[in-house]
Amino acid sequence: MIRVGIFGASGLAGGELIRLVVQHPELELTFLGGNASAGRRPAEFHPGLRLDLGLTIEPVSTNLAGRCDVVFLATPATASAELAARLADEVPCVIDLSGAFRIQTPALHDRWYPDVRRAGGLADRFVYGVPELIGDQLPGAALISLPGCFATAITIGLAPLVIGLGLNLKTVVVDGKTGSSGGGLSLRTADLHPLRNGAIAPYAPAGHRHAAEVKDFLERSKPGGIDSLSMSAYGVSHVRGLMASSYVFTDDEVDARTLNRAYLRFYKQRPFVRVRRHNETLIPVPDPQAVLGSNYCDVTVLHDEEGGRIVVLAALDNMVKGAAGQGIQVLNLRFGLPEETGLTMQPVMPA
Amino acid sequence: MIRVGIFGASGLAGGELIRLVVQHPELELTFLGGNASAGRRPAEFHPGLRLDLGLTIEPVSTNLAGRCDVVFLATPATASAELAARLADEVPCVIDLSGAFRIQTPALHDRWYPDVRRAGGLADRFVYGVPELIGDQLPGAALISLPGCFATAITIGLAPLVIGLGLNLKTVVVDGKTGSSGGGLSLRTADLHPLRNGAIAPYAPAGHRHAAEVKDFLERSKPGGIDSLSMSAYGVSHVRGLMASSYVFTDDEVDARTLNRAYLRFYKQRPFVRVRRHNETLIPVPDPQAVLGSNYCDVTVLHDEEGGRIVVLAALDNMVKGAAGQGIQVLNLRFGLPEETGLTMQPVMPA
Amino acid sequence: MIRVGIFGASGLAGGELIRLVVQHPELELTFLGGNASAGRRPAEFHPGLRLDLGLTIEPVSTNLAGRCDVVFLATPATASAELAARLADEVPCVIDLSGAFRIQTPALHDRWYPDVRRAGGLADRFVYGVPELIGDQLPGAALISLPGCFATAITIGLAPLVIGLGLNLKTVVVDGKTGSSGGGLSLRTADLHPLRNGAIAPYAPAGHRHAAEVKDFLERSKPGGIDSLSMSAYGVSHVRGLMASSYVFTDDEVDARTLNRAYLRFYKQRPFVRVRRHNETLIPVPDPQAVLGSNYCDVTVLHDEEGGRIVVLAALDNMVKGAAGQGIQVLNLRFGLPEETGLTMQPVMPA
Amino acid sequence: MIRVGIFGASGLAGGELIRLVVQHPELELTFLGGNASAGRRPAEFHPGLRLDLGLTIEPVSTNLAGRCDVVFLATPATASAELAARLADEVPCVIDLSGAFRIQTPALHDRWYPDVRRAGGLADRFVYGVPELIGDQLPGAALISLPGCFATAITIGLAPLVIGLGLNLKTVVVDGKTGSSGGGLSLRTADLHPLRNGAIAPYAPAGHRHAAEVKDFLERSKPGGIDSLSMSAYGVSHVRGLMASSYVFTDDEVDARTLNRAYLRFYKQRPFVRVRRHNETLIPVPDPQAVLGSNYCDVTVLHDEEGGRIVVLAALDNMVKGAAGQGIQVLNLRFGLPEETGLTMQPVMPA
C-alpha cells in the first residue's frame, strides 16, 4: 500500500481527495493536515464521507518523514509554496493542486501570482502538465504540479491541433463556464446561494490565469504553435463541472474529417479522454453533467465552415479530472500503477 | 385604451405577453388565440396568472377586424408567416415575435428558415430592429418583426462600436448562454428537468440563426462594419435570462475610456439599456439575474489589452426584453405612448 | 405622496421594500438607513435596482421627524426592538418586519427570542397579524408588527378552519419548505452555493418560532381552536418562495365540499389570497413558483379521507407576501389606500 | 462472475443499474433488454456511460435461459408483472424494481395498482423488503421485489421504533420530498425544466402508494405497530435524492437518549444505514446531498418534547439506495457475496 497524506483536508479539494483515496485499492490514508481544523475529524467538514475513517486532522507542521510516500497539497498557492519547500526533503513525492508551481516562466508567474514567492530553483524541479501529455516524466518524479481545472480542459482541447496536427493557431478565444464548486468554501457574499443560483457571473471577463498557464506550457511544448490566446470565465448556476470552449482561427487548411480523426488518434490510448460526436446521445455533448464524479474529460471538435473557425469543446468535473482525480491519475503513473487504478467510477448522471 | 390580441396564448411567450398587458395602464386584452387550446381559459396554461381575466382562448381563425388595434404573434415562425399575411389586412398593427420576418435578405432567410415561406413582398413591409436603434420607424407601422432574444443582446452590445464609434470589426466571436425558458414548453427529452438541470448544453455549437439576423441588420445599418461574426450557444442551468458575450477584434485604435464613454453616450436617452461597470455592485455585472422580470438590458464593455480585444457583455431577460417586454416597448412607440409605459417593473432579485 | 423610510436598506428585505416602493404610485422614498452601509448608494447592494434613485444610505441615528410618514424596519429583531422604542415618538407609523414584536405573550416571546428585550409596554401597543385577518385594526395604527413568512402562510391556511368553520383542531403538524432567500445574506458556510444547491436541509427539524407565533395569535383570536401545533422546516434548492403544509386532525365532522366552500367564502373579498383546486393548471398547485414576485398567497385544501385528516397547502413568495409586499399591503390599509395599490404585479413565471 | 441482465435498459433506473454493474467486481453484464430501444447502443440513452460496453439492446422477448443468472426488471409495473411471470421459469433469479409485487395484500394492491394484473399465486412467491430487515430471506431467493424509494426511507426510519423498541405508533404523518429523477424520463409538460426548476410541486398531496406499501409490510412484520399512517409527497428543485420525514405520535414513553441508542443499536451491523446526529457536520443532516451517488441511507431521530412527537428523518439517493443500488445490495445477499461488494463508492458531494 502507498501511504498518502493530504494537506488542506478540510477544504473541498481535500475532501475530494479523501473520497478518491478511500475508494482506491492501493492507497492508504495516513495523514490529514490542516491548521484551523487540526484536532477535528474529517467528517465534520465533509458531510458525505464515511464516518469511520479513524483519522483526525493534524497540524500542518507535523513531520511526515517515514509516514507518507506521497503528499497532496490541497492548499492555497501561498501555503503550497511554503509547504513544498519544506516537504521536498521530507517525503518522496509532493503533488501540488494549487497554482504555485504551474507557470514556470518567472515573469509570467509573478504577474499572475504576485503574492506567491517560490524558493530559489524550486519551480524548475516541478513536473507540470496534463498526464495525457507529460506522462513519461512522471515515474519517480519528486515534485509534481497539477494543471488548473480550466487549464486541463483547454490543453486537452488544443493539444491535438497544436501538437497532433502541428497547426499554427493565429487566434484562440476561450470561453469558460464553471459551477460554483470551483470557488471553494471561502465566505464571499457573491457566492451565497441566493446570489449565485440563477447567475451567469462574469467573474473573469477579460483574462484568466489558467490561460497564461496554458500558453506558458504549450509554448514550451511546441514553440510558435499559438500566436494569441485570450480567455473569459463565467460562473453558471450549477455546482460541479466545467466546459472550456476554444474558438480557433488558423490560416492552415483543415476540414471536419481531418479534425475528427486527429482527435481520435491523439487520444486513442488515453482512457480518460473521450472524443465524442456532438449528437451521439440524447443530450448534446460534451456536457459536464455526463462526466460528473468521474475522471473523464469529454472532447468534441467541430469545423464551423461559415465562421471560418474550429470549435473545440472540452468538459470535465473540476473536482475530479480538474483536481483530485487527476492527482490520483498522476500518482498512479508516478508509482507505476495502471493509470485507471481507483478511477473507474462511472459518471453519476443525472444528478 | 388600445385593444390587444395575442396569438399563441397558451405558450410561454404568450403568457408573458398576457402578464405585461394586464400590468399596462393603457392596454385592454380583447383576444386570445390558439388552436389546440381554443375553448380553454388562459389560467389553465399559465399557473401564476390572475384567475379572473374573463377571457377564453378562441380559434386562430377568428376575424379580428374591429376587435383589435394590435395583435401579437407569439407563434412558431411557420404559423406567423401565414397569420401575418392574413392579418395585415385585418388589423392596424401586427407585431411578430417569431423569426419569420427577421432576416430580410431572401437567400439568408431561406438558409436559416427553410420551412418558412413568406408571401411575396410581405417581408419588405416589415419594420425590424431593436427599438433603441429603429425607434423612428415605429410610429404608425403596420407590420413589425421583433429581433430574437440573443439578437437583441448582441445588437445592443455591438451597436455603439459599429454605429456609435464607426469601428471596423474584423472578427466578432459571440458566445451565448441562456436558460431553459428559451426553448419553450415543447416536449423534448433533453429538456426534461433531470437532463437539463446542471447542464452546460452546447445546443448550437457552431452557428446560430440569431447571428445571421444580427449580421443582416448591421450590414444594412452600417455597411462594412463587421467583417466576420460567428456564434456558439449554450443552455445553462437556470430558467430565465441570457448573456451574450461578444469578443471583438479590430485594427482600429481604442482604449478603455473611449469605449466606456461611447457606450454611455450611445444609450444616454434609452431607459431600458443600462451601461454598467463590471464591479459596481456586489456581484459581477452584467448578470441576467439582475434584470429578471424587467425590460432592462445591462451592458458592460471591457478593453482586454493583453488579449488585444474588446469584450462586450450584454444580459437581458429573454422573456421580457428578449420577447414580450420588447413587444410592449415597440407597441408604446408605435402608438405614441411614452416608451416606459407599463414597463417600469423592477427586477425580481434574488429569485 | 406618503413619505417612506427604510431601515436595513442594504439587506434582502430592505432591497425588496425599495423595489416595491419604487413601483408604488403613492409612495415617495425619502430615507434609507444603515450602519455599515451608511454613505453608500443602494445600487451597490441591490444589483437589479434602478441606478438613478438619487438617495444615499444614511446612518440609522438620523432623526426622521418631519421626513417620513412611515418607516419600515427591515432589521434584525434586536435592532428593531431598539429602533421601535425610539421611532415610536419620531414618526407617525412604524412597520417592523422582524420577529421582535410578533409574539405578544411575554413568556413565549422570551423563550423564542431570548436576546430581544422590548421596552416596557411597547409590545402591547403593536398591532400584529395577517392583514386579511386584522385589517380593521390597521387604519391609523402607529406600531405594526408583520407576521413571519411561514407564519403568514400557516395562518392563512388554518384561519378558515379555526375561525371560519370554528373547528377544534386536535393536532396540527406543519411541514415548511423554503428557498434560500429566507436566510438573508449573512455569511454562513452552509449557505454557500455549493452546499445549499441540491440540498434538503432540515434546519429546524423539531420546532420553529413561527409556529409559536401562529399559536399565540390564533389562541388570542379563537381560544381553544388548536390543541397542539408542531412544526419542522427545511431549506430546499431554490431561492424565492415557500410552502407551508398543515396536516390537520380533528374530531369534528368535515367533508371535501364543505372545506372547499369554506375557504372560498372566507377569502372571497381578499384580493391576495387565491383559493385554488390542486389540478386546475398544468402544474400541481399551490406552488410558490406560481406566485413569484407577486403578493399572492395561494391556498389549497384537501380532505384525505383515508388518512383521516385535512391537508392545507399554502404557498407564497417569502420576500413579498411573506415580508415586503405584505408590508406595503399593510401600509395601504393603514393610510386608507386601496389594498392593491402598487401591488398588482403579476407572478414572474417561469423563472 | 455472475451474469446479469437488465430489462428497461434505456430508462433512468436501467442506466443506473448498468453503472453499478460495470463498477462491480463480480458481475458481468450479459443482456440489455428494451422494446423501442432494441438494436441501439446503451450509450445513446446514457450520456455519461463508458462508450465501450460492447453490448446492444435486445428485444425483451429474447430467451435468457442459460444467459443470465439474474435479471433486473427496471420496467413499468405493468410490464414487470408480465415479464416476471415469464422469467420465473427462465432464469434463477428475478429482481423487480417496479411496484408490481410490493404490496402483497391483494385488495390493497388492486387499489393502488388497478392496472397491474399479477398471475395467480405469483405475488406470494416474491420476497419483498428492505434488505436490512429481510436479509435472511434473500439467499437463494428466486423472485425479489424491491421497495419503492420513499418506502425504503420510511421503513428504515420507522423500523427501530416499531420493531426495535416495539412502540405502538398512534399516528404517523409522512412528508416526502424528492428530486425530479424520481419521475423518470417520460414526456410530461410539468416535468420540463422551466416548470420543474424552482418548484415545490405537491404531486401527491393527500396519499401515496409507497405509504400503503410500508403499512402493508410493517403490519406483517409487527402486527399492530402502527395505527395510522398518512403521507404527502412533493417534488422539489433538484434532481437526485429524497428525504422522508416521519412525524410520529405515540402514547408510549420515550426520551431522546433512548431513541438515539435504539437507532444506533438497530443499525449497528448495517453498513449502508448511517445513524447521524443532526448537527455533526457543517450542514444539517440528514440531507440527500450527503449520500449522492452512494448506497447510504442517513437517518436522524429527534425527540420534539414540546410538540409531543418523535421526528424521524431519512435521506437517500432515490436512484441508488432507493432503486439500483439496493438492487445490487440484494443481489449480493442473494448470491452470498459480501453485502458491500461493488457498493463502496463514496457520496459525490458537493454536486
PDB file of N, CA and C in Angstrom, chain D residues 257-317:
ATOM      1  N   ARG D 257     -32.568  10.155  24.549  1.00  0.00           N
ATOM      2  CA  ARG D 257     -31.431   9.252  24.687  1.00  0.00           C
ATOM      3  C   ARG D 257     -31.802   7.819  24.297  1.00  0.00           C
ATOM      4  N   THR D 258     -32.954   7.395  24.771  1.00  0.00           N
ATOM      5  CA  THR D 258     -33.424   6.052  24.417  1.00  0.00           C
ATOM      6  C   THR D 258     -33.568   5.908  22.913  1.00  0.00           C
ATOM      7  N   LEU D 259     -34.134   6.927  22.313  1.00  0.00           N
ATOM      8  CA  LEU D 259     -34.343   6.876  20.874  1.00  0.00           C
ATOM      9  C   LEU D 259     -33.030   6.752  20.127  1.00  0.00           C
ATOM     10  N   ASN D 260     -32.109   7.627  20.458  1.00  0.00           N
ATOM     11  CA  ASN D 260     -30.848   7.634  19.729  1.00  0.00           C
ATOM     12  C   ASN D 260     -30.114   6.301  19.884  1.00  0.00           C
ATOM     13  N   ARG D 261     -30.108   5.791  21.097  1.00  0.00           N
ATOM     14  CA  ARG D 261     -29.465   4.492  21.331  1.00  0.00           C
ATOM     15  C   ARG D 261     -30.125   3.370  20.549  1.00  0.00           C
ATOM     16  N   ALA D 262     -31.443   3.425  20.516  1.00  0.00           N
ATOM     17  CA  ALA D 262     -32.170   2.359  19.821  1.00  0.00           C
ATOM     18  C   ALA D 262     -31.811   2.341  18.338  1.00  0.00           C
ATOM     19  N   TYR D 263     -31.688   3.523  17.758  1.00  0.00           N
ATOM     20  CA  TYR D 263     -31.343   3.588  16.337  1.00  0.00           C
ATOM     21  C   TYR D 263     -29.916   3.095  16.098  1.00  0.00           C
ATOM     22  N   LEU D 264     -28.996   3.541  16.949  1.00  0.00           N
ATOM     23  CA  LEU D 264     -27.607   3.107  16.785  1.00  0.00           C
ATOM     24  C   LEU D 264     -27.510   1.584  16.899  1.00  0.00           C
ATOM     25  N   ARG D 265     -28.217   1.024  17.854  1.00  0.00           N
ATOM     26  CA  ARG D 265     -28.157  -0.419  18.077  1.00  0.00           C
ATOM     27  C   ARG D 265     -28.804  -1.171  16.911  1.00  0.00           C
ATOM     28  N   PHE D 266     -29.939  -0.637  16.461  1.00  0.00           N
ATOM     29  CA  PHE D 266     -30.685  -1.351  15.425  1.00  0.00           C
ATOM     30  C   PHE D 266     -29.867  -1.483  14.136  1.00  0.00           C
ATOM     31  N   TYR D 267     -29.088  -0.453  13.845  1.00  0.00           N
ATOM     32  CA  TYR D 267     -28.349  -0.458  12.568  1.00  0.00           C
ATOM     33  C   TYR D 267     -26.853  -0.650  12.753  1.00  0.00           C
ATOM     34  N   LYS D 268     -26.479  -1.137  13.916  1.00  0.00           N
ATOM     35  CA  LYS D 268     -25.051  -1.250  14.223  1.00  0.00           C
ATOM     36  C   LYS D 268     -24.287  -2.051  13.171  1.00  0.00           C
ATOM     37  N   GLN D 269     -24.850  -3.143  12.718  1.00  0.00           N
ATOM     38  CA  GLN D 269     -24.136  -4.030  11.789  1.00  0.00           C
ATOM     39  C   GLN D 269     -24.496  -3.762  10.334  1.00  0.00           C
ATOM     40  N   ARG D 270     -25.192  -2.704  10.080  1.00  0.00           N
ATOM     41  CA  ARG D 270     -25.682  -2.472   8.719  1.00  0.00           C
ATOM     42  C   ARG D 270     -24.849  -1.402   8.060  1.00  0.00           C
ATOM     43  N   PRO D 271     -24.013  -1.780   7.101  1.00  0.00           N
ATOM     44  CA  PRO D 271     -23.051  -0.812   6.553  1.00  0.00           C
ATOM     45  C   PRO D 271     -23.677   0.362   5.811  1.00  0.00           C
ATOM     46  N   PHE D 272     -24.892   0.209   5.328  1.00  0.00           N
ATOM     47  CA  PHE D 272     -25.445   1.272   4.491  1.00  0.00           C
ATOM     48  C   PHE D 272     -26.384   2.219   5.226  1.00  0.00           C
ATOM     49  N   VAL D 273     -26.692   1.930   6.457  1.00  0.00           N
ATOM     50  CA  VAL D 273     -27.538   2.858   7.211  1.00  0.00           C
ATOM     51  C   VAL D 273     -26.657   3.594   8.220  1.00  0.00           C
ATOM     52  N   ARG D 274     -26.630   4.894   8.098  1.00  0.00           N
ATOM     53  CA  ARG D 274     -25.816   5.712   8.993  1.00  0.00           C
ATOM     54  C   ARG D 274     -26.735   6.505   9.926  1.00  0.00           C
ATOM     55  N   VAL D 275     -26.679   6.210  11.194  1.00  0.00           N
ATOM     56  CA  VAL D 275     -27.453   6.964  12.171  1.00  0.00           C
ATOM     57  C   VAL D 275     -26.625   8.182  12.556  1.00  0.00           C
ATOM     58  N   ARG D 276     -27.163   9.357  12.312  1.00  0.00           N
ATOM     59  CA  ARG D 276     -26.376  10.576  12.457  1.00  0.00           C
ATOM     60  C   ARG D 276     -27.031  11.572  13.400  1.00  0.00           C
ATOM     61  N   ARG D 277     -26.203  12.337  14.078  1.00  0.00           N
ATOM     62  CA  ARG D 277     -26.714  13.450  14.859  1.00  0.00           C
ATOM     63  C   ARG D 277     -26.951  14.633  13.926  1.00  0.00           C
ATOM     64  N   HIS D 278     -27.968  15.392  14.225  1.00  0.00           N
ATOM     65  CA  HIS D 278     -28.434  16.456  13.334  1.00  0.00           C
ATOM     66  C   HIS D 278     -27.370  17.509  13.034  1.00  0.00           C
ATOM     67  N   ASN D 279     -26.505  17.755  13.989  1.00  0.00           N
ATOM     68  CA  ASN D 279     -25.544  18.858  13.832  1.00  0.00           C
ATOM     69  C   ASN D 279     -24.103  18.394  13.833  1.00  0.00           C
ATOM     70  N   GLU D 280     -23.845  17.204  13.357  1.00  0.00           N
ATOM     71  CA  GLU D 280     -22.497  16.659  13.477  1.00  0.00           C
ATOM     72  C   GLU D 280     -21.547  17.107  12.375  1.00  0.00           C
ATOM     73  N   THR D 281     -22.065  17.788  11.374  1.00  0.00           N
ATOM     74  CA  THR D 281     -21.206  18.228  10.276  1.00  0.00           C
ATOM     75  C   THR D 281     -21.647  19.620   9.826  1.00  0.00           C
ATOM     76  N   LEU D 282     -20.999  20.179   8.794  1.00  0.00           N
ATOM     77  CA  LEU D 282     -21.212  21.619   8.538  1.00  0.00           C
ATOM     78  C   LEU D 282     -22.531  21.969   7.878  1.00  0.00           C
ATOM     79  N   ILE D 283     -23.295  20.986   7.498  1.00  0.00           N
ATOM     80  CA  ILE D 283     -24.683  21.238   7.098  1.00  0.00           C
ATOM     81  C   ILE D 283     -25.564  20.393   8.021  1.00  0.00           C
ATOM     82  N   PRO D 284     -26.828  20.798   8.191  1.00  0.00           N
ATOM     83  CA  PRO D 284     -27.694  19.918   8.972  1.00  0.00           C
ATOM     84  C   PRO D 284     -27.906  18.598   8.230  1.00  0.00           C
ATOM     85  N   VAL D 285     -27.893  17.496   8.961  1.00  0.00           N
ATOM     86  CA  VAL D 285     -28.142  16.192   8.343  1.00  0.00           C
ATOM     87  C   VAL D 285     -29.319  15.523   9.035  1.00  0.00           C
ATOM     88  N   PRO D 286     -29.946  14.561   8.385  1.00  0.00           N
ATOM     89  CA  PRO D 286     -29.599  14.027   7.075  1.00  0.00           C
ATOM     90  C   PRO D 286     -30.008  14.968   5.950  1.00  0.00           C
ATOM     91  N   ASP D 287     -29.299  14.856   4.865  1.00  0.00           N
ATOM     92  CA  ASP D 287     -29.566  15.649   3.673  1.00  0.00           C
ATOM     93  C   ASP D 287     -29.196  14.754   2.490  1.00  0.00           C
ATOM     94  N   PRO D 288     -30.092  14.600   1.541  1.00  0.00           N
ATOM     95  CA  PRO D 288     -29.755  13.675   0.446  1.00  0.00           C
ATOM     96  C   PRO D 288     -28.481  14.036  -0.306  1.00  0.00           C
ATOM     97  N   GLN D 289     -28.076  15.300  -0.301  1.00  0.00           N
ATOM     98  CA  GLN D 289     -26.834  15.623  -0.994  1.00  0.00           C
ATOM     99  C   GLN D 289     -25.632  14.924  -0.360  1.00  0.00           C
ATOM    100  N   ALA D 290     -25.746  14.556   0.919  1.00  0.00           N
ATOM    101  CA  ALA D 290     -24.625  13.891   1.600  1.00  0.00           C
ATOM    102  C   ALA D 290     -24.566  12.394   1.319  1.00  0.00           C
ATOM    103  N   VAL D 291     -25.498  11.872   0.524  1.00  0.00           N
ATOM    104  CA  VAL D 291     -25.429  10.463   0.146  1.00  0.00           C
ATOM    105  C   VAL D 291     -25.435  10.301  -1.377  1.00  0.00           C
ATOM    106  N   LEU D 292     -25.321  11.403  -2.100  1.00  0.00           N
ATOM    107  CA  LEU D 292     -25.495  11.383  -3.552  1.00  0.00           C
ATOM    108  C   LEU D 292     -24.554  10.400  -4.251  1.00  0.00           C
ATOM    109  N   GLY D 293     -25.140   9.541  -5.036  1.00  0.00           N
ATOM    110  CA  GLY D 293     -24.376   8.576  -5.801  1.00  0.00           C
ATOM    111  C   GLY D 293     -23.985   7.335  -5.015  1.00  0.00           C
ATOM    112  N   SER D 294     -24.253   7.334  -3.719  1.00  0.00           N
ATOM    113  CA  SER D 294     -23.857   6.206  -2.859  1.00  0.00           C
ATOM    114  C   SER D 294     -25.073   5.397  -2.433  1.00  0.00           C
ATOM    115  N   ASN D 295     -24.810   4.290  -1.778  1.00  0.00           N
ATOM    116  CA  ASN D 295     -25.895   3.422  -1.316  1.00  0.00           C
ATOM    117  C   ASN D 295     -26.289   3.678   0.140  1.00  0.00           C
ATOM    118  N   TYR D 296     -25.805   4.767   0.702  1.00  0.00           N
ATOM    119  CA  TYR D 296     -26.136   5.059   2.092  1.00  0.00           C
ATOM    120  C   TYR D 296     -27.584   5.534   2.245  1.00  0.00           C
ATOM    121  N   CYS D 297     -28.153   5.214   3.385  1.00  0.00           N
ATOM    122  CA  CYS D 297     -29.368   5.882   3.855  1.00  0.00           C
ATOM    123  C   CYS D 297     -29.002   6.512   5.188  1.00  0.00           C
ATOM    124  N   ASP D 298     -29.082   7.830   5.278  1.00  0.00           N
ATOM    125  CA  ASP D 298     -28.765   8.532   6.522  1.00  0.00           C
ATOM    126  C   ASP D 298     -30.041   8.765   7.316  1.00  0.00           C
ATOM    127  N   VAL D 299     -29.959   8.504   8.614  1.00  0.00           N
ATOM    128  CA  VAL D 299     -31.144   8.604   9.467  1.00  0.00           C
ATOM    129  C   VAL D 299     -30.827   9.417  10.712  1.00  0.00           C
ATOM    130  N   THR D 300     -31.751  10.290  11.071  1.00  0.00           N
ATOM    131  CA  THR D 300     -31.634  11.050  12.321  1.00  0.00           C
ATOM    132  C   THR D 300     -32.971  10.972  13.048  1.00  0.00           C
ATOM    133  N   VAL D 301     -32.913  10.733  14.347  1.00  0.00           N
ATOM    134  CA  VAL D 301     -34.137  10.718  15.140  1.00  0.00           C
ATOM    135  C   VAL D 301     -34.047  11.837  16.174  1.00  0.00           C
ATOM    136  N   LEU D 302     -35.154  12.544  16.347  1.00  0.00           N
ATOM    137  CA  LEU D 302     -35.196  13.657  17.295  1.00  0.00           C
ATOM    138  C   LEU D 302     -36.448  13.537  18.150  1.00  0.00           C
ATOM    139  N   HIS D 303     -36.323  13.960  19.379  1.00  0.00           N
ATOM    140  CA  HIS D 303     -37.475  13.970  20.261  1.00  0.00           C
ATOM    141  C   HIS D 303     -37.936  15.414  20.404  1.00  0.00           C
ATOM    142  N   ASP D 304     -39.116  15.716  19.849  1.00  0.00           N
ATOM    143  CA  ASP D 304     -39.669  17.063  19.934  1.00  0.00           C
ATOM    144  C   ASP D 304     -40.579  17.085  21.151  1.00  0.00           C
ATOM    145  N   GLU D 305     -40.006  17.427  22.280  1.00  0.00           N
ATOM    146  CA  GLU D 305     -40.756  17.339  23.536  1.00  0.00           C
ATOM    147  C   GLU D 305     -41.957  18.253  23.535  1.00  0.00           C
ATOM    148  N   GLU D 306     -41.734  19.512  23.105  1.00  0.00           N
ATOM    149  CA  GLU D 306     -42.845  20.448  23.139  1.00  0.00           C
ATOM    150  C   GLU D 306     -43.963  20.020  22.189  1.00  0.00           C
ATOM    151  N   GLY D 307     -43.558  19.501  21.008  1.00  0.00           N
ATOM    152  CA  GLY D 307     -44.565  19.060  20.054  1.00  0.00           C
ATOM    153  C   GLY D 307     -45.167  17.709  20.422  1.00  0.00           C
ATOM    154  N   GLY D 308     -44.611  17.038  21.447  1.00  0.00           N
ATOM    155  CA  GLY D 308     -45.152  15.748  21.858  1.00  0.00           C
ATOM    156  C   GLY D 308     -45.006  14.675  20.799  1.00  0.00           C
ATOM    157  N   ARG D 309     -43.880  14.694  20.103  1.00  0.00           N
ATOM    158  CA  ARG D 309     -43.744  13.754  18.988  1.00  0.00           C
ATOM    159  C   ARG D 309     -42.289  13.353  18.780  1.00  0.00           C
ATOM    160  N   ILE D 310     -42.127  12.325  18.004  1.00  0.00           N
ATOM    161  CA  ILE D 310     -40.814  11.901  17.551  1.00  0.00           C
ATOM    162  C   ILE D 310     -40.690  12.322  16.094  1.00  0.00           C
ATOM    163  N   VAL D 311     -39.536  12.879  15.729  1.00  0.00           N
ATOM    164  CA  VAL D 311     -39.281  13.253  14.342  1.00  0.00           C
ATOM    165  C   VAL D 311     -38.187  12.340  13.806  1.00  0.00           C
ATOM    166  N   VAL D 312     -38.505  11.624  12.736  1.00  0.00           N
ATOM    167  CA  VAL D 312     -37.517  10.734  12.111  1.00  0.00           C
ATOM    168  C   VAL D 312     -37.264  11.216  10.692  1.00  0.00           C
ATOM    169  N   LEU D 313     -36.006  11.513  10.399  1.00  0.00           N
ATOM    170  CA  LEU D 313     -35.639  11.968   9.067  1.00  0.00           C
ATOM    171  C   LEU D 313     -34.750  10.919   8.419  1.00  0.00           C
ATOM    172  N   ALA D 314     -35.086  10.539   7.198  1.00  0.00           N
ATOM    173  CA  ALA D 314     -34.262   9.564   6.474  1.00  0.00           C
ATOM    174  C   ALA D 314     -34.030  10.072   5.066  1.00  0.00           C
ATOM    175  N   ALA D 315     -32.756  10.109   4.655  1.00  0.00           N
ATOM    176  CA  ALA D 315     -32.392  10.627   3.333  1.00  0.00           C
ATOM    177  C   ALA D 315     -31.619   9.572   2.571  1.00  0.00           C
ATOM    178  N   LEU D 316     -31.903   9.467   1.296  1.00  0.00           N
ATOM    179  CA  LEU D 316     -31.176   8.517   0.448  1.00  0.00           C
ATOM    180  C   LEU D 316     -31.199   9.006  -0.992  1.00  0.00           C
ATOM    181  N   ASP D 317     -30.338   8.398  -1.789  1.00  0.00           N
ATOM    182  CA  ASP D 317     -30.322   8.657  -3.229  1.00  0.00           C
ATOM    183  C   ASP D 317     -31.360   7.735  -3.856  1.00  0.00           C
TER     184      ASP D 317
END
